[in-house]
XYZ file of C-alpha atoms in Angstrom:
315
model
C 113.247 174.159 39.420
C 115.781 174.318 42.072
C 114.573 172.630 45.558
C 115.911 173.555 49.214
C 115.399 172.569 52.696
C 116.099 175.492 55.137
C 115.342 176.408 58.799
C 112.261 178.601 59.910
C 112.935 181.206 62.797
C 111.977 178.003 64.953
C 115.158 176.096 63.637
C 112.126 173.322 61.951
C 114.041 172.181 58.335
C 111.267 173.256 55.715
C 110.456 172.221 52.073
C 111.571 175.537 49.601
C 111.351 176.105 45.875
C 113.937 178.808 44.280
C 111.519 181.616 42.480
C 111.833 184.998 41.120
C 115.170 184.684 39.476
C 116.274 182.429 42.377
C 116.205 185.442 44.709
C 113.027 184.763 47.103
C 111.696 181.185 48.034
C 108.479 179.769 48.160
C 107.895 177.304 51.337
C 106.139 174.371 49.516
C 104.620 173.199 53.116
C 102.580 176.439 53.660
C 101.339 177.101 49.876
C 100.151 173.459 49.903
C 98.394 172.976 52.962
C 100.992 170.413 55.037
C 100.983 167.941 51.208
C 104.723 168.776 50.895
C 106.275 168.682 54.301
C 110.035 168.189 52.816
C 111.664 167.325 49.654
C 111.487 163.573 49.991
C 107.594 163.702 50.319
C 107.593 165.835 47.400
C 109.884 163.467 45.599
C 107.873 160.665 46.622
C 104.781 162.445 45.428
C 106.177 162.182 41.530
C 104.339 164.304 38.968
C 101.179 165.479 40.848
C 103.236 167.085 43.415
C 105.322 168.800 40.714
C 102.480 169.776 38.916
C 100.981 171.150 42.621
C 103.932 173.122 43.205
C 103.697 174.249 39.487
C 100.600 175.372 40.494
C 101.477 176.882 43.817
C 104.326 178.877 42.251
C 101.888 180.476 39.232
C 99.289 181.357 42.578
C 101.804 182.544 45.117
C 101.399 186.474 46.736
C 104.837 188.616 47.188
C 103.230 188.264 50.768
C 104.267 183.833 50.612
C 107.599 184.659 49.279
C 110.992 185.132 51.436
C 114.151 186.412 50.858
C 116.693 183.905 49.820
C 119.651 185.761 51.034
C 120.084 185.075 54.692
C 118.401 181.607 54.861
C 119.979 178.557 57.257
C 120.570 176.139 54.366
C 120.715 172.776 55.196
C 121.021 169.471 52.988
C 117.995 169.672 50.425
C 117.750 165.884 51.058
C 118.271 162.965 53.076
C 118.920 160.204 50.883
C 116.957 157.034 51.753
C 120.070 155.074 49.508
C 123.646 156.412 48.973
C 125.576 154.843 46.413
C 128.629 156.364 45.796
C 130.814 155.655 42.308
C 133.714 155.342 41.273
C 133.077 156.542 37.102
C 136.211 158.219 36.470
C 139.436 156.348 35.139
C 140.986 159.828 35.317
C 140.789 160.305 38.711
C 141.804 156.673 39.387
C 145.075 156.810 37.037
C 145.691 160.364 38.802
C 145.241 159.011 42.260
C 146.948 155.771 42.229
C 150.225 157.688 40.189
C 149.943 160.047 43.711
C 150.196 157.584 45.728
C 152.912 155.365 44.246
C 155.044 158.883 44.504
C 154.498 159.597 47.840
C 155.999 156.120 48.976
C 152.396 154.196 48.942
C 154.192 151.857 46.558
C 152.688 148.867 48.644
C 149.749 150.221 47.307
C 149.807 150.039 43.216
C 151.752 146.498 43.712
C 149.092 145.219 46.089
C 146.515 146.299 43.110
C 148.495 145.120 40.042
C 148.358 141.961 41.779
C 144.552 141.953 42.179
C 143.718 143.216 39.217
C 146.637 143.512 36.575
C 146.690 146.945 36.058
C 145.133 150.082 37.503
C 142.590 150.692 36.845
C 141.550 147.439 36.931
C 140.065 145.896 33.202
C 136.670 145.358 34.997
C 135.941 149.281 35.473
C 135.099 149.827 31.970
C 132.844 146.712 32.040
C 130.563 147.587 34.333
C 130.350 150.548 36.503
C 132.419 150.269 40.712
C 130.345 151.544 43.431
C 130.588 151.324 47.385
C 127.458 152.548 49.816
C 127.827 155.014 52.000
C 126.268 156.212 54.852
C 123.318 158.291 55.311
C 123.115 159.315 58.770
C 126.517 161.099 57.842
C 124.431 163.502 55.852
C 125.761 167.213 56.169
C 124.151 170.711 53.949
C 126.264 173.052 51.859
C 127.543 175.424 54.476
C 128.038 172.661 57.519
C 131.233 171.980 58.646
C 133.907 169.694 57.502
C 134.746 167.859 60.851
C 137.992 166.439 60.740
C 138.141 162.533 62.289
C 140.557 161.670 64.977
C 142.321 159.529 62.437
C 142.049 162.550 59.368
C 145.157 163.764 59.083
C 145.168 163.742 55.415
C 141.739 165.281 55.121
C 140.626 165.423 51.464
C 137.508 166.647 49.301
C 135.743 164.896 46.189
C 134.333 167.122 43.798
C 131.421 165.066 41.919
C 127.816 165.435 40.682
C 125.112 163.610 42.500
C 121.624 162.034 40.459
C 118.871 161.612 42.614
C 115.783 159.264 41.402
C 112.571 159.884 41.517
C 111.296 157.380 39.922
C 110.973 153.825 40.898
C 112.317 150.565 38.371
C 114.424 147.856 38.582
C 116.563 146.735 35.843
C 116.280 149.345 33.812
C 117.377 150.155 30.008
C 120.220 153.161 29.860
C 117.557 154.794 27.088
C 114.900 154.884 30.017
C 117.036 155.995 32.464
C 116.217 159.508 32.217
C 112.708 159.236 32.971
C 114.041 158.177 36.485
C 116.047 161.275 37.612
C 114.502 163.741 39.823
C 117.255 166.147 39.873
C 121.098 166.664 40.213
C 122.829 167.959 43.347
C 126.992 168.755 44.107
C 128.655 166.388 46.735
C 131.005 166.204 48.702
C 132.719 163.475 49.415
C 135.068 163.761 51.980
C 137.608 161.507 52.907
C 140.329 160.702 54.928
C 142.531 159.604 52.847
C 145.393 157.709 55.112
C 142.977 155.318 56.586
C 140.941 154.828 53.562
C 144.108 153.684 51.576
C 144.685 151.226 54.702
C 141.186 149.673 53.608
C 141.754 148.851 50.199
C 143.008 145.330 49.773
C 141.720 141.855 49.684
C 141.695 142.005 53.479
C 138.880 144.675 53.546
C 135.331 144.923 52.093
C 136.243 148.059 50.945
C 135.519 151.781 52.210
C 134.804 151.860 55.815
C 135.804 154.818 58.258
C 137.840 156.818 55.496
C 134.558 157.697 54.482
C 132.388 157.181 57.266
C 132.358 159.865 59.947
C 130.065 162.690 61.020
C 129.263 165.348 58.269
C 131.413 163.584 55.544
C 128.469 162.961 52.906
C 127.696 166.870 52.125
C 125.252 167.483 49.506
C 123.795 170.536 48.421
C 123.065 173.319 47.903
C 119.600 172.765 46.100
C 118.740 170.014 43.779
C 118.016 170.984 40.033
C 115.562 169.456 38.337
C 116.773 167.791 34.717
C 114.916 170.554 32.634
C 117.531 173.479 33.570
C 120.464 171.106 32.836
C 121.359 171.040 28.862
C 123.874 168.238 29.319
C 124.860 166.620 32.420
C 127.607 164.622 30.745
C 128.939 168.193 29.825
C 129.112 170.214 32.760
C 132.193 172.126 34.361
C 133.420 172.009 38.286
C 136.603 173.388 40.345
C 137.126 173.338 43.418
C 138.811 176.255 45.705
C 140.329 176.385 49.176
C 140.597 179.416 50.483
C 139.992 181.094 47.512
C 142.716 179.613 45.945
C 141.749 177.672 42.405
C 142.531 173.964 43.480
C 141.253 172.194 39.918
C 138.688 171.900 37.148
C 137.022 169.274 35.664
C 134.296 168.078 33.661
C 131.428 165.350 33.920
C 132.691 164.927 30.194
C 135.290 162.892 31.576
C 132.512 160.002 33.155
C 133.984 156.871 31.562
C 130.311 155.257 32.119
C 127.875 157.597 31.258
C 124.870 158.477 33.516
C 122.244 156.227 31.689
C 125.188 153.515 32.421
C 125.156 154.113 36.564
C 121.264 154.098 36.822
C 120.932 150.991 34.472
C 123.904 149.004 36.683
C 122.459 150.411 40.002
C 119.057 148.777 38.954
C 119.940 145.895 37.597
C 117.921 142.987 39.234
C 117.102 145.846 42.085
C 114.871 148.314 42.600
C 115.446 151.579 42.946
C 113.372 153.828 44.920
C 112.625 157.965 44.764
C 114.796 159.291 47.197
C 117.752 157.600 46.781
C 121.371 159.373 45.746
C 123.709 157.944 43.098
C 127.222 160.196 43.491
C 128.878 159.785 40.305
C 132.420 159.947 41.792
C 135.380 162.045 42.068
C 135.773 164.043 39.085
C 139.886 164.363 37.881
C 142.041 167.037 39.151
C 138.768 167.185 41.731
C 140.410 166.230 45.057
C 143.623 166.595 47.105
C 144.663 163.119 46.537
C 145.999 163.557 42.887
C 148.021 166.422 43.737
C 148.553 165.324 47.213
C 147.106 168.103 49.140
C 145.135 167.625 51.844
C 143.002 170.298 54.194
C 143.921 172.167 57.380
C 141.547 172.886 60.346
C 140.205 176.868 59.293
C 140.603 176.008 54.911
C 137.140 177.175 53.348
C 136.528 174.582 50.638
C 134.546 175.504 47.778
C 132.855 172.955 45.381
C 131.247 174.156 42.182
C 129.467 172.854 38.917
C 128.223 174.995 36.324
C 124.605 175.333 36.215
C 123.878 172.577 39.642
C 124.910 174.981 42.326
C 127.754 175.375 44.949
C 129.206 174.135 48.613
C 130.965 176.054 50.901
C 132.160 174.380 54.131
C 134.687 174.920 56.620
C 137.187 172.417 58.040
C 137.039 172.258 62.183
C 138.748 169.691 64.565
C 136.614 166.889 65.678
């Protein structure tokens, strides 16, 4: 099942499910009688609410269902948690090569330093993740809005697990009874200040990730039964219609099983919260070094999850 928030003619955000070929939507608040009043109370809800909307969906009149073309998307979720990671070695190599070309030298020494090589031996031990923030929440056709201090404005094309399922220190083999669904996001970044923030002065990402609308997620989240493989699915990203890259989630160097197990370990996790899988390779600006320009229509895709569209605007 693919789930969607959307605004009503009122501008309220309401609680969708994709039917009918993913063509017409069923709101979940009406056909259950105010039980599902948005995604996270439906993800909260675990099994009986998936079997209610199960339910809902087999009982539902043409007269309950809408049109899907023409409806005000907005993020299918707030996340109660963000944890964004860094699973990639790829993208790290990639990124880290960019920058020692483009005269960021300082950089790669300052990190050989720390951590004798790049990436660093620890990131295949156990997976690296920063939290985010999740008032900075934005849907899949919001736009990009560029910082004052984003002048090399970047995208992050990477899939997103959402848990709905509680459990705390959990095995990698049980991992998969956690996930609600999979989502695309977005991170966006800007890029000069967050290279200013790595270092043993820092305590890591701060405002080169943290700014209004730079955590976009969307635009539905798919529940684990459409996706075959999510270690095997394919992305690219374009601007302006231009073909930017593709990637693969077949490049995670920790698989997904490995992120939920680390995340939980000697914590609990909770249904609602996100765990972005990071910046696939040849999935951002960074690695080729090219960044976005106010009016560029960036376009973030993976096969069978869904795709963004968002426009960049001056702050």
């Amino acid at each position: 099942m693919k789930f969607i928030t959307y605004l009503n003619d009122e501008a309220h955000p309401q609680p969708g499910v994709l039917v009918s070929g993913d063509t017409q939507v069923l709101n979940l608040n009406e056909a259950t009688n105010g039980r599902i009043s948005s995604i996270l109370e439906l993800i909260e809800g675990g099994d009986a609410l998936l079997e209610t909307v199960r339910t809902a969906i087999d009982n539902a009149s043409e007269e309950q269902l809408l049109s899907f073309d023409g409806l005000k998307l907005k993020a299918p979720l707030r996340p109660i948690q963000l944890r964004s990671f860094s699973a990639y070695a790829l993208h790290f190599e990639r990124a880290f090569a960019a920058a020692k070309k483009h005269h960021f030298s300082w950089l790669k020494s300052l990190l050989f330093s720390m951590f004798g090589k790049v990436p660093p031996k620890g990131f295949f031990e156990t997976p690296l993740y920063y939290k985010g923030t999740i008032t900075n929440i934005a849907g899949p056709h919001d736009n990009i809005i560029r910082p004052p201090y984003g002048g090399m404005l970047d995208y992050e094309l990477e899939l997103a697990i959402i848990i709905g399922k509680s459990g705390k220190s959990i095995q990698p083999e049980e991992a998969h009874q956690h996930i609600f669904g999979y989502t695309v996001f977005n991170d966006v970044s800007a890029r000069e200040q967050l290279l200013s923030e790595i270092g043993p002065s820092s305590g890591g990402p701060a405002k080169g990730k943290d700014f209004d609308n730079s955590n976009i997620i969307g635009p539905w989240i798919v529940t684990p039964d459409e996706i075959v493989d999510p270690m095997n699915l394919s992305g690219r990203v374009k601007v302006n219609g231009e073909l930017r890259g593709e990637s693969s989630t077949s490049f995670l160097s920790h698989s997904i099983s490995q992120i939920i197990a680390y995340a939980s370990k000697g914590e609990t996790l909770y249904p609602g919260e996100m765990l972005a899988t990071g910046a696939m390779p040849y999935g951002c600006g960074l690695e080729d070094w090219t960044f976005l320009d106010d009016g560029d229509e960036v376009e973030l895709e993976i096969d069978g999850i869904g795709k963004l569209s968002n426009k960049v605007v001056s702050g």
